[in-house]
Amino acid sequence: MKTLLRLSFLASFLLSLVPLAVPAHAQKTIELLNVSYDPTRELYQDYNAAFARYWKAKTGDDVVIKQSHGGSGKQARSVIDGLPADVVTLALAADVDALASVAKLIPADWQKRLPENSAPYTSTIVLLVRKGNPKGIKDWDDLIRPGVSVITPNPKTSGGARWNYLAAWGYALKKFNGDEAKAKEFIGALYRNVPVLDSGARGSTTTFVQRGIGDVLISWENEAFLALKESGGDQFAIVVPSLSILAEPTVAWVDKVVDRKGTKAVAKAYLEYLYSDEGQDIAGKNFYRPRSAQAAAKYAAQFPQIKLITIDDVFGGWTKAQKAHFADGGVFDQIYLPH
Amino acid sequence: MSFIRPQRSVLPGFGLSLGFTLFYLSLIVLLPLSAAFLKTAGMTWPAFVEAVASPRVLASYRLSFGASFLAALVNMFFGLIVAWVLVRYPFPGRRLVDALVDLPFALPTAVAGIALTALYSAHGWVGQFLEPLGIKAAFSPLGVFIALTFIGLPFVVRTLQPVLAELEPEMEEVAVSLGAGRWQTFGRVILPEILPALLTGFALAFARALGEYGSVVFISGNMPMRTEITPLLIITKLEQYDYRGATAIAVVLLVVSFLLLLLINLLQKWSRRFQFA
């Protein structure tokens, strides 16, 4: 009995040495954390596999990419609070800006480090209605009709919701020839038709698609396509409004984190590969509008032609838009105050 | 019943255990709380007032305190009935029912929230019958109340059970034999005995409801001015990188909760006067 015990001790001691010995012979496994916003789950699932293949072929190292998803603002805050994200791929530049301005995790000129304002793919905002469009929704005007129930997330916490709001505002501003007071009334009427404000875009999609609440979902174009695809294509229909906004989700590597972990080269390559032919193709396949002419041509039939405004033209950039509309006491807060 | 004995306890270690208690409470409770106070201390007074007294925040106080109070009140009443049945009447499946009471304790709050929302939304099992009656359960203040009632129930039942178990049925028999009516027996014999425990249960359920976040955000709909609870506003402020504003609201919540709990403790002390009277 005693020998047996001693033997098993010896065996377990030897076994415990095994993991110490192995890495010397195997290649490196690098781990990256990509902190992203809500509707990119499927995109990065595809892209991470493609990048791991590419990186393995190029360097021989294995790279494992972990994903974190949630409302864009919430995700940025997690990174500021210390979530060790190697890269962030968020819904809008303002949330990545916060990493620079609030926590100094990245340099202030981060947006110039990658092509196309660090936005490797774009999207826009469309309307998703139920089968047969029972409420006859054709454009933004129909969303303020009494009795139409509109689903959109909370712009305070969701990046997509801010794009939704700004697209509607842009439409109203054009309709009323730049009269801000009337645009404010329009947006107020629209949000009075909203019965529930989820914290992220995916939450709103779930509310609309799974719980069956609401007549129309204001949604990312890619999210709307995805909902169509998942439901088999016959339960919902996409309504393309006469005017929408060019949404530019932006990406950045987080300097403070990659410097500490020594993952800067791979994190940078990970984002740069998004601009490659393969990366652009995956974006198009997942219903994001690719930047490269080649991929854009390939998926041209998939994306409807929409007249798009940009945030710089209409709102003078994110900083201004954020302050005027979404900061405490901004227009979004005002429309909920009793008159 | 507790009272201070002038003589030394038969077990030694008062100094050591008191020291440990103070250290432990400081580490676990006071340290995080003081961090919240310190964070707000950097704010100017007008900024503090603006953060904690804007119309949206005031509306959330009304909902949070109102719904928590109502939910605790309802739980006090129905929790008493549940506890009474579980203690007094043996029936098949009693153990099972007893275990069920603890479920809201154990269930992750998000699960509770999703389940309740699925149940009470316009197309849910219960919601589809309420909708034609014009009752909107999910995404309304009523939904908040339902969620808070759900999570508060075990607090009342579990605080009442041991007290009810100690209550001797003979006392009630004596009361009746001396000519007391049923309501008199309840009001003058049973109630004074269980009132302190009832108040404790109420206070626990109320405090828990005030802080509840996970289940409520799913069912409330989170509409500004209407169905935003105070903890949600704290999170919203955090997500806008307004850490000071968030802690300022947290401080108000803390102070008011503390005062209310203190009040309930005083009430309890006062209610003890009726015991053995």
Coordinates of C-alpha atoms in Angstrom, one line a residue:
Chain A
M1 CA 0.0 0.0 0.0
K2 CA 2.7 2.4 1.0
T3 CA 4.8 1.7 -2.2
L4 CA 1.7 2.2 -4.3
L5 CA 1.1 5.6 -2.6
R6 CA 4.7 6.6 -3.2
L7 CA 4.5 5.5 -6.8
S8 CA 1.4 7.5 -7.4
F9 CA 3.0 10.5 -5.8
L10 CA 6.0 10.1 -8.1
A11 CA 3.7 9.7 -11.1
S12 CA 1.7 12.8 -10.3
F13 CA 4.9 14.7 -9.8
L14 CA 6.2 13.7 -13.2
L15 CA 2.9 14.4 -14.8
S16 CA 2.9 17.9 -13.3
L17 CA 6.2 18.5 -15.2
V18 CA 4.6 17.7 -18.6
P19 CA 2.9 21.1 -19.2
L20 CA 6.1 22.9 -18.3
A21 CA 8.0 20.9 -20.9
V22 CA 5.6 21.1 -23.8
P23 CA 5.5 24.8 -24.8
A24 CA 9.2 24.7 -25.7
H25 CA 8.4 22.5 -28.6
A26 CA 5.1 23.9 -29.7
Q27 CA 4.5 27.3 -31.4
K28 CA 3.2 30.3 -29.6
T29 CA -0.5 30.7 -28.9
I30 CA -1.5 34.3 -28.8
E31 CA -4.7 35.5 -27.2
L32 CA -6.5 38.6 -28.3
L33 CA -9.6 40.2 -26.8
N34 CA -11.8 42.1 -29.2
V35 CA -14.3 44.3 -27.4
S36 CA -17.1 45.0 -29.9
Y37 CA -20.7 46.3 -30.0
D38 CA -23.9 44.4 -30.2
P39 CA -24.6 43.2 -33.8
T40 CA -21.1 42.2 -34.8
R41 CA -21.3 38.7 -33.3
E42 CA -21.6 36.9 -36.6
L43 CA -19.2 39.1 -38.5
Y44 CA -16.3 38.6 -36.1
Q45 CA -17.1 34.9 -35.7
D46 CA -16.3 34.5 -39.4
Y47 CA -13.5 37.0 -39.4
N48 CA -11.7 35.6 -36.4
A49 CA -11.5 32.2 -38.0
A50 CA -10.2 33.7 -41.3
F51 CA -7.6 35.9 -39.4
A52 CA -6.4 32.9 -37.4
R53 CA -5.8 31.0 -40.6
Y54 CA -4.0 33.9 -42.2
W55 CA -1.8 34.5 -39.1
K56 CA -0.9 30.9 -38.8
A57 CA 0.2 30.7 -42.5
K58 CA 2.2 33.9 -42.1
T59 CA 3.9 33.4 -38.8
G60 CA 3.2 29.9 -37.6
D61 CA 1.7 31.2 -34.4
D62 CA -1.8 30.2 -33.3
V63 CA -4.0 33.1 -32.4
V64 CA -7.2 32.8 -30.4
I65 CA -9.5 35.7 -30.4
K66 CA -12.0 36.2 -27.7
Q67 CA -15.0 38.3 -28.2
S68 CA -17.1 40.5 -26.0
H69 CA -20.3 42.1 -27.2
G70 CA -22.7 44.6 -25.7
G71 CA -24.0 48.2 -26.1
S72 CA -21.2 50.2 -27.6
G73 CA -21.1 52.8 -24.8
K74 CA -21.1 50.1 -22.1
Q75 CA -18.3 48.3 -23.9
A76 CA -16.2 51.4 -24.0
R77 CA -16.8 51.9 -20.3
S78 CA -15.7 48.4 -19.5
V79 CA -12.4 49.0 -21.4
I80 CA -11.9 52.3 -19.5
D81 CA -12.6 50.5 -16.2
G82 CA -9.9 48.0 -17.0
L83 CA -11.2 45.2 -19.3
P84 CA -7.9 44.3 -21.1
A85 CA -9.1 44.7 -24.7
D86 CA -6.3 44.4 -27.3
V87 CA -8.6 45.9 -29.9
V88 CA -12.0 47.7 -29.8
T89 CA -14.4 47.5 -32.7
L90 CA -17.2 49.9 -31.7
A91 CA -20.3 51.3 -33.2
L92 CA -19.1 54.9 -33.5
A93 CA -16.1 57.1 -33.2
A94 CA -17.4 58.9 -30.1
D95 CA -17.1 55.7 -28.0
V96 CA -13.5 55.1 -29.2
D97 CA -12.8 58.7 -28.5
A98 CA -13.8 58.2 -24.9
L99 CA -10.9 55.7 -24.6
A100 CA -8.6 58.6 -25.5
S101 CA -10.3 61.5 -23.7
V102 CA -11.5 59.8 -20.5
A103 CA -8.7 57.3 -19.9
K104 CA -5.8 58.1 -22.2
L105 CA -5.6 54.5 -23.3
I106 CA -5.0 55.5 -27.0
P107 CA -3.6 58.6 -28.6
A108 CA -6.0 61.3 -29.5
D109 CA -5.3 61.0 -33.3
W110 CA -6.2 57.3 -33.3
Q111 CA -8.6 57.7 -36.2
K112 CA -5.7 58.6 -38.6
R113 CA -3.8 55.4 -37.9
L114 CA -5.9 53.2 -40.2
P115 CA -7.4 53.9 -43.7
E116 CA -10.9 55.3 -44.2
N117 CA -11.0 57.0 -40.8
S118 CA -10.4 53.7 -39.1
A119 CA -13.8 52.5 -40.4
P120 CA -13.1 49.3 -42.5
Y121 CA -16.8 48.8 -43.3
T122 CA -19.8 51.0 -43.1
S123 CA -23.5 50.5 -42.6
T124 CA -26.7 52.5 -42.5
I125 CA -30.0 52.6 -40.7
V126 CA -33.1 51.0 -42.2
L127 CA -36.6 50.1 -41.1
L128 CA -37.7 46.5 -40.5
V129 CA -41.4 45.8 -40.5
R130 CA -43.6 42.7 -40.1
K131 CA -44.7 40.5 -42.9
G132 CA -46.9 42.3 -45.4
N133 CA -46.2 45.7 -43.7
P134 CA -49.7 45.8 -42.0
K135 CA -49.2 49.4 -40.9
G136 CA -48.1 50.6 -44.3
I137 CA -44.8 52.0 -43.2
K138 CA -42.8 53.6 -46.1
D139 CA -40.7 56.3 -44.6
W140 CA -39.7 58.1 -41.4
D141 CA -43.0 60.1 -41.5
D142 CA -45.0 57.0 -40.8
L143 CA -43.1 56.4 -37.6
I144 CA -44.8 59.4 -35.9
R145 CA -48.3 58.4 -36.8
P146 CA -50.4 57.6 -33.7
G147 CA -50.8 53.9 -33.2
V148 CA -47.5 52.9 -34.7
S149 CA -45.3 51.2 -32.2
V150 CA -41.6 51.8 -32.9
I151 CA -38.7 49.8 -31.4
T152 CA -35.3 51.4 -31.0
P153 CA -32.7 51.1 -28.2
N154 CA -31.7 53.8 -25.7
P155 CA -29.4 56.3 -27.4
K156 CA -27.7 57.0 -24.0
T157 CA -26.2 53.5 -24.0
S158 CA -26.4 52.2 -27.5
G159 CA -24.3 53.3 -30.4
G160 CA -26.8 52.0 -33.0
A161 CA -29.6 53.9 -31.2
R162 CA -27.6 57.1 -31.7
W163 CA -27.3 56.5 -35.4
N164 CA -31.1 55.7 -35.5
Y165 CA -31.9 58.9 -33.8
L166 CA -29.5 61.0 -36.0
A167 CA -30.9 59.5 -39.2
A168 CA -34.4 60.4 -38.1
W169 CA -33.3 63.9 -37.1
G170 CA -31.5 64.3 -40.4
Y171 CA -34.6 63.4 -42.3
A172 CA -36.8 65.8 -40.2
L173 CA -34.3 68.6 -40.6
K174 CA -34.4 68.2 -44.4
K175 CA -38.2 67.9 -44.4
F176 CA -38.6 71.2 -42.4
N177 CA -35.9 73.0 -44.3
G178 CA -33.5 73.1 -41.3
D179 CA -36.1 74.2 -38.7
E180 CA -34.6 72.7 -35.5
A181 CA -37.7 73.3 -33.4
K182 CA -39.9 71.3 -35.8
A183 CA -37.3 68.6 -36.0
K184 CA -37.4 68.4 -32.3
E185 CA -41.1 68.0 -32.3
F186 CA -40.8 65.3 -34.9
I187 CA -38.2 63.3 -32.9
G188 CA -40.4 63.8 -29.8
A189 CA -43.4 62.4 -31.6
L190 CA -41.3 59.5 -32.8
Y191 CA -40.0 58.6 -29.3
R192 CA -43.5 58.8 -27.8
N193 CA -44.3 55.9 -30.1
V194 CA -41.5 53.8 -28.5
P195 CA -42.8 51.5 -25.8
V196 CA -39.5 50.1 -24.6
L197 CA -35.9 51.3 -24.8
D198 CA -33.4 48.4 -24.6
S199 CA -29.8 49.1 -23.7
G200 CA -28.3 47.7 -26.9
A201 CA -29.3 47.1 -30.5
R202 CA -29.4 43.3 -30.2
G203 CA -31.8 43.7 -27.2
S204 CA -34.1 45.7 -29.5
T205 CA -33.9 43.1 -32.2
T206 CA -34.9 40.5 -29.7
T207 CA -37.8 42.6 -28.4
F208 CA -39.1 43.0 -32.0
V209 CA -38.3 39.6 -33.5
Q210 CA -38.7 37.2 -30.6
R211 CA -41.2 38.9 -28.3
G212 CA -43.3 40.2 -31.2
I213 CA -43.5 43.7 -29.8
G214 CA -43.8 46.8 -32.1
D215 CA -44.7 47.5 -35.7
V216 CA -41.3 48.7 -36.9
L217 CA -37.7 48.3 -35.8
I218 CA -35.2 51.0 -36.5
S219 CA -32.1 49.0 -37.1
W220 CA -28.7 48.7 -38.4
E221 CA -28.9 47.5 -42.0
N222 CA -26.7 44.4 -41.3
E223 CA -28.9 43.6 -38.2
A224 CA -32.1 43.9 -40.4
F225 CA -30.6 41.6 -43.0
L226 CA -29.6 39.1 -40.3
A227 CA -33.1 39.1 -38.8
L228 CA -34.5 38.4 -42.3
K229 CA -32.0 35.6 -42.9
E230 CA -32.6 34.0 -39.5
S231 CA -36.4 34.1 -39.8
G232 CA -36.2 32.3 -43.1
G233 CA -36.9 35.5 -45.0
D234 CA -40.7 35.7 -45.0
Q235 CA -41.6 37.0 -41.5
F236 CA -40.2 40.5 -42.0
A237 CA -39.5 43.0 -44.7
I238 CA -36.9 45.8 -45.0
V239 CA -38.3 49.2 -45.7
V240 CA -35.7 51.5 -47.1
P241 CA -36.3 55.1 -46.0
S242 CA -35.9 58.0 -48.5
L243 CA -32.9 59.3 -46.5
S244 CA -30.6 57.7 -44.0
I245 CA -27.2 58.2 -42.4
L246 CA -23.8 56.8 -43.3
A247 CA -22.8 54.9 -40.2
E248 CA -19.1 54.4 -39.7
P249 CA -18.2 51.8 -37.0
T250 CA -14.6 52.4 -36.0
V251 CA -11.8 50.2 -34.9
A252 CA -8.6 50.8 -32.9
W253 CA -6.0 48.8 -31.1
V254 CA -5.6 49.8 -27.4
D255 CA -2.1 51.0 -26.9
K256 CA -1.9 50.7 -23.2
V257 CA -3.1 47.1 -23.2
V258 CA -1.1 45.8 -26.2
D259 CA 2.1 47.4 -24.9
R260 CA 1.7 45.7 -21.6
K261 CA 0.8 42.3 -23.1
G262 CA 3.2 42.5 -26.0
T263 CA 0.5 41.9 -28.6
K264 CA 0.8 45.1 -30.6
A265 CA 2.0 43.5 -33.8
V266 CA -0.8 40.9 -34.0
A267 CA -3.5 43.4 -32.8
K268 CA -2.5 45.8 -35.5
A269 CA -2.4 43.1 -38.1
Y270 CA -5.8 41.9 -37.0
L271 CA -7.3 45.3 -37.7
E272 CA -5.3 45.8 -40.9
Y273 CA -6.5 42.5 -42.3
L274 CA -10.1 43.8 -42.1
Y275 CA -9.1 46.0 -45.1
S276 CA -7.8 43.0 -47.1
D277 CA -9.7 41.3 -49.9
E278 CA -10.7 38.5 -47.6
G279 CA -11.7 40.8 -44.7
Q280 CA -13.8 43.0 -47.0
D281 CA -15.5 39.9 -48.5
I282 CA -16.4 38.7 -45.0
A283 CA -17.8 42.1 -44.2
G284 CA -20.0 42.1 -47.3
K285 CA -21.1 38.5 -46.6
N286 CA -22.2 39.7 -43.1
F287 CA -24.2 42.6 -44.6
Y288 CA -21.7 45.3 -43.8
R289 CA -21.0 47.7 -46.7
P290 CA -17.4 47.0 -47.7
R291 CA -14.9 49.8 -48.5
S292 CA -12.9 48.2 -51.2
A293 CA -14.2 48.7 -54.8
Q294 CA -13.9 45.0 -55.6
A295 CA -16.0 43.8 -52.6
A296 CA -18.4 46.6 -53.0
A297 CA -19.0 45.6 -56.6
K298 CA -19.5 42.0 -55.6
Y299 CA -22.2 42.8 -53.0
A300 CA -23.7 45.8 -54.8
A301 CA -26.9 44.0 -55.6
Q302 CA -27.4 43.1 -51.9
F303 CA -27.5 46.7 -50.7
P304 CA -30.3 49.1 -51.7
Q305 CA -29.4 52.5 -52.9
I306 CA -30.1 55.0 -50.2
K307 CA -29.5 58.7 -50.1
L308 CA -27.1 59.0 -47.2
I309 CA -26.2 62.0 -45.1
T310 CA -23.0 62.1 -43.0
I311 CA -22.6 63.1 -39.4
D312 CA -19.9 65.6 -40.3
D313 CA -22.1 67.4 -42.9
V314 CA -25.3 67.6 -40.9
F315 CA -24.1 67.6 -37.3
G316 CA -20.5 68.9 -37.5
G317 CA -19.0 65.6 -36.1
W318 CA -19.6 63.3 -33.2
T319 CA -18.4 65.6 -30.4
K320 CA -21.0 68.2 -31.4
A321 CA -23.8 65.7 -32.0
Q322 CA -23.1 64.0 -28.7
K323 CA -23.2 67.3 -26.8
A324 CA -26.3 68.7 -28.4
H325 CA -28.4 65.6 -28.4
F326 CA -27.3 62.9 -26.0
A327 CA -25.5 64.6 -23.1
D328 CA -27.5 65.1 -19.9
G329 CA -30.0 67.8 -20.6
G330 CA -29.6 67.4 -24.4
V331 CA -32.4 67.2 -26.9
F332 CA -33.0 63.5 -26.1
D333 CA -33.6 64.4 -22.4
Q334 CA -35.8 67.4 -23.3
I335 CA -38.3 65.4 -25.4
Y336 CA -39.2 63.3 -22.4
L337 CA -39.8 66.3 -20.1
P338 CA -43.4 67.3 -19.5
H339 CA -44.3 70.4 -21.6
Chain B
M1 CA -35.0 39.1 23.2
S2 CA -31.6 40.4 24.1
F3 CA -30.3 42.3 27.1
I4 CA -26.9 43.3 28.3
R5 CA -25.5 41.3 31.1
P6 CA -23.4 43.2 33.5
Q7 CA -21.3 40.2 34.4
R8 CA -18.8 38.6 32.0
S9 CA -19.8 36.0 29.6
V10 CA -18.8 32.5 30.3
L11 CA -17.1 32.4 26.9
P12 CA -14.0 34.7 26.6
G13 CA -13.0 36.7 23.6
F14 CA -15.3 39.8 23.6
G15 CA -12.4 42.2 22.8
L16 CA -11.1 40.0 20.0
S17 CA -14.5 39.3 18.4
L18 CA -15.6 43.0 18.6
G19 CA -12.3 44.0 16.9
F20 CA -12.9 41.5 14.2
T21 CA -16.5 42.6 13.8
L22 CA -15.5 46.3 13.3
F23 CA -12.6 45.3 11.0
Y24 CA -14.8 43.1 8.9
L25 CA -17.7 45.6 8.6
S26 CA -15.2 48.3 7.7
L27 CA -13.7 46.2 5.0
I28 CA -16.8 44.8 3.5
V29 CA -19.4 47.5 4.0
L30 CA -17.9 50.8 5.0
L31 CA -15.0 51.0 2.6
P32 CA -17.0 50.7 -0.6
L33 CA -19.6 53.1 0.8
S34 CA -17.0 55.7 1.8
A35 CA -15.6 55.4 -1.7
A36 CA -18.9 56.5 -3.1
F37 CA -19.1 59.5 -0.6
L38 CA -15.5 60.5 -1.4
K39 CA -16.2 60.4 -5.2
T40 CA -19.1 62.8 -4.8
A41 CA -17.2 65.0 -2.4
G42 CA -15.3 66.4 -5.4
M43 CA -18.5 67.8 -6.8
T44 CA -19.7 71.4 -6.4
W45 CA -23.0 71.8 -4.7
P46 CA -24.9 73.0 -7.8
A47 CA -23.5 70.1 -9.8
F48 CA -24.6 67.7 -7.1
V49 CA -28.1 69.1 -7.0
E50 CA -28.4 69.0 -10.8
A51 CA -27.3 65.3 -10.8
V52 CA -29.6 64.1 -8.1
A53 CA -32.6 66.4 -8.6
S54 CA -33.2 66.6 -12.3
P55 CA -36.8 65.7 -13.3
R56 CA -35.8 62.4 -14.7
V57 CA -34.0 61.3 -11.5
L58 CA -36.8 62.6 -9.4
A59 CA -39.3 60.5 -11.4
S60 CA -37.0 57.4 -10.9
Y61 CA -37.0 58.0 -7.1
R62 CA -40.8 58.0 -7.1
L63 CA -40.9 54.8 -9.1
S64 CA -38.1 53.0 -7.2
F65 CA -39.3 53.9 -3.7
G66 CA -43.0 53.7 -4.6
A67 CA -42.8 50.3 -6.3
S68 CA -40.5 48.9 -3.7
F69 CA -42.7 50.0 -0.8
L70 CA -45.9 48.6 -2.5
A71 CA -44.1 45.3 -3.3
A72 CA -42.8 44.9 0.3
L73 CA -46.3 45.7 1.6
V74 CA -47.9 43.1 -0.6
N75 CA -45.3 40.6 0.4
M76 CA -45.8 41.4 4.0
F77 CA -49.5 40.4 3.7
F78 CA -49.2 37.4 1.4
G79 CA -45.9 36.3 2.9
L80 CA -47.6 36.1 6.3
I81 CA -50.2 33.8 4.8
V82 CA -47.6 31.6 3.1
A83 CA -45.5 31.4 6.3
W84 CA -48.6 30.6 8.4
V85 CA -49.7 27.8 6.1
L86 CA -46.2 26.3 5.9
V87 CA -45.8 26.4 9.7
R88 CA -49.2 25.5 10.9
Y89 CA -50.7 23.0 8.5
P90 CA -49.0 19.7 7.6
F91 CA -50.1 18.8 4.0
P92 CA -48.6 16.6 1.3
G93 CA -45.9 18.4 -0.7
R94 CA -45.2 20.9 2.1
R95 CA -41.5 20.4 1.8
L96 CA -41.7 21.1 -1.9
V97 CA -43.7 24.3 -1.4
D98 CA -41.3 25.3 1.3
A99 CA -38.3 24.9 -1.1
L100 CA -40.2 26.9 -3.8
V101 CA -40.2 29.9 -1.5
D102 CA -36.5 30.2 -1.8
L103 CA -36.4 30.1 -5.5
P104 CA -36.4 33.9 -6.0
F105 CA -33.3 34.0 -3.7
A106 CA -31.4 31.5 -5.9
L107 CA -32.5 32.4 -9.4
P108 CA -30.2 34.8 -11.2
T109 CA -32.1 38.0 -11.5
A110 CA -31.7 38.3 -15.2
V111 CA -33.4 34.9 -15.6
A112 CA -36.2 36.1 -13.5
G113 CA -36.5 39.2 -15.5
I114 CA -36.6 37.4 -18.9
A115 CA -39.1 34.9 -17.6
L116 CA -41.4 37.5 -16.2
T117 CA -41.1 39.6 -19.3
A118 CA -41.9 36.6 -21.5
L119 CA -44.9 35.9 -19.3
Y120 CA -46.4 39.4 -19.0
S121 CA -45.6 41.0 -22.4
A122 CA -48.5 41.4 -24.8
H123 CA -48.0 38.0 -26.4
G124 CA -47.0 36.2 -23.2
W125 CA -49.1 33.5 -21.4
V126 CA -50.5 36.0 -18.9
G127 CA -50.0 39.2 -20.8
Q128 CA -52.3 38.1 -23.7
F129 CA -55.2 38.0 -21.2
L130 CA -54.4 41.3 -19.6
E131 CA -54.0 43.1 -22.8
P132 CA -57.7 43.0 -23.9
L133 CA -58.6 44.4 -20.4
G134 CA -56.4 47.4 -21.1
I135 CA -53.8 46.3 -18.5
K136 CA -50.3 46.7 -19.7
A137 CA -48.2 44.6 -17.3
A138 CA -44.8 44.4 -19.0
F139 CA -43.0 47.7 -19.9
S140 CA -45.0 49.7 -17.4
P141 CA -44.7 50.6 -13.7
L142 CA -46.9 47.6 -13.0
G143 CA -44.2 45.4 -14.5
V144 CA -41.6 46.9 -12.1
F145 CA -43.9 46.2 -9.2
I146 CA -44.4 42.5 -10.3
A147 CA -40.7 41.9 -10.5
L148 CA -40.0 43.5 -7.1
T149 CA -42.8 41.4 -5.5
F150 CA -41.3 38.3 -7.0
I151 CA -37.8 38.9 -5.6
G152 CA -39.0 40.1 -2.2
L153 CA -41.3 37.2 -1.1
P154 CA -38.7 34.9 0.5
F155 CA -37.5 37.7 2.8
V156 CA -40.8 38.0 4.5
V157 CA -41.6 34.3 4.7
R158 CA -38.2 33.3 6.0
T159 CA -38.1 35.8 8.7
L160 CA -41.6 34.9 9.9
Q161 CA -41.3 31.2 9.8
P162 CA -39.1 30.7 13.0
V163 CA -41.2 33.1 14.9
L164 CA -44.5 31.5 14.0
A165 CA -43.0 28.1 14.8
E166 CA -42.3 29.2 18.3
L167 CA -45.8 30.6 18.8
E168 CA -47.8 28.1 20.9
P169 CA -51.3 27.3 19.6
E170 CA -52.3 27.0 23.3
M171 CA -52.1 30.8 23.6
E172 CA -54.7 31.2 20.9
E173 CA -56.8 28.5 22.6
V174 CA -56.6 30.3 25.8
A175 CA -57.6 33.5 24.2
V176 CA -60.6 31.9 22.6
S177 CA -61.6 30.1 25.8
L178 CA -61.5 33.5 27.5
G179 CA -64.0 34.8 25.0
A180 CA -62.0 36.5 22.4
G181 CA -63.3 36.6 18.8
R182 CA -61.2 35.3 15.9
W183 CA -60.1 38.8 14.9
Q184 CA -59.4 39.7 18.5
T185 CA -57.2 36.6 18.8
F186 CA -55.3 37.5 15.8
G187 CA -55.0 41.2 16.5
R188 CA -54.2 41.1 20.2
V189 CA -52.5 37.8 20.7
I190 CA -50.8 36.7 17.5
L191 CA -50.0 40.0 15.8
P192 CA -48.1 41.6 18.7
E193 CA -45.9 38.5 18.8
I194 CA -45.0 38.5 15.2
L195 CA -45.0 42.2 14.5
P196 CA -41.2 42.7 14.9
A197 CA -40.4 39.8 12.6
L198 CA -43.0 41.1 10.1
L199 CA -41.4 44.5 10.1
T200 CA -37.9 42.9 9.6
G201 CA -39.2 41.0 6.7
F202 CA -40.8 44.1 5.3
A203 CA -37.5 46.0 5.7
L204 CA -35.5 43.3 4.1
A205 CA -37.9 43.0 1.1
F206 CA -38.0 46.8 0.7
A207 CA -34.2 47.2 0.8
R208 CA -33.7 44.4 -1.6
A209 CA -36.3 45.8 -4.0
L210 CA -34.6 49.2 -3.9
G211 CA -31.3 47.8 -5.1
E212 CA -32.8 45.4 -7.6
Y213 CA -31.5 45.9 -11.1
G214 CA -31.2 42.7 -13.1
S215 CA -34.8 41.6 -13.2
V216 CA -36.4 45.0 -13.4
V217 CA -34.6 46.3 -16.5
F218 CA -36.0 43.5 -18.6
I219 CA -39.6 44.1 -17.7
S220 CA -39.7 47.8 -17.1
G221 CA -39.1 49.0 -20.7
N222 CA -36.7 51.7 -19.3
M223 CA -38.7 54.7 -20.5
P224 CA -37.5 58.1 -19.2
M225 CA -39.8 59.7 -16.7
R226 CA -42.1 56.7 -16.6
T227 CA -40.4 53.3 -16.0
E228 CA -36.8 54.1 -15.2
I229 CA -35.7 52.8 -11.8
T230 CA -33.0 54.7 -9.9
P231 CA -30.3 51.9 -10.2
L232 CA -30.8 52.0 -14.0
L233 CA -30.1 55.8 -14.0
I234 CA -26.9 55.1 -12.1
I235 CA -25.9 52.6 -14.8
T236 CA -26.9 55.1 -17.6
K237 CA -24.8 57.8 -16.0
L238 CA -21.8 55.4 -15.8
E239 CA -22.2 54.5 -19.4
Q240 CA -21.9 58.2 -20.3
Y241 CA -18.6 58.3 -18.4
D242 CA -20.3 60.5 -15.7
Y243 CA -18.9 58.7 -12.7
R244 CA -19.5 61.5 -10.3
G245 CA -23.1 61.9 -11.3
A246 CA -23.6 58.2 -10.9
T247 CA -22.1 58.1 -7.4
A248 CA -24.1 61.2 -6.4
I249 CA -27.4 59.4 -7.1
A250 CA -26.0 56.4 -5.3
V251 CA -25.3 58.5 -2.3
V252 CA -28.9 59.8 -2.2
L253 CA -30.2 56.3 -2.5
L254 CA -27.9 55.2 0.3
V255 CA -28.8 57.9 2.7
V256 CA -32.5 57.6 2.1
S257 CA -32.3 53.8 2.4
F258 CA -30.3 54.1 5.6
L259 CA -32.8 56.5 7.1
L260 CA -35.8 54.3 6.1
L261 CA -34.1 51.2 7.6
L262 CA -33.4 53.1 10.8
L263 CA -37.0 54.2 11.0
I264 CA -38.1 50.6 10.6
N265 CA -35.7 49.5 13.3
L266 CA -37.2 52.1 15.6
L267 CA -40.7 51.0 14.7
Q268 CA -39.6 47.5 15.6
K269 CA -38.3 48.5 19.0
W270 CA -41.5 50.3 19.6
S271 CA -43.6 47.3 18.5
R272 CA -41.7 45.1 21.0
R273 CA -43.4 47.0 23.8
F274 CA -46.5 45.0 23.0
Q275 CA -44.8 41.7 23.5
F276 CA -45.7 39.9 26.7
A277 CA -47.7 42.8 27.6

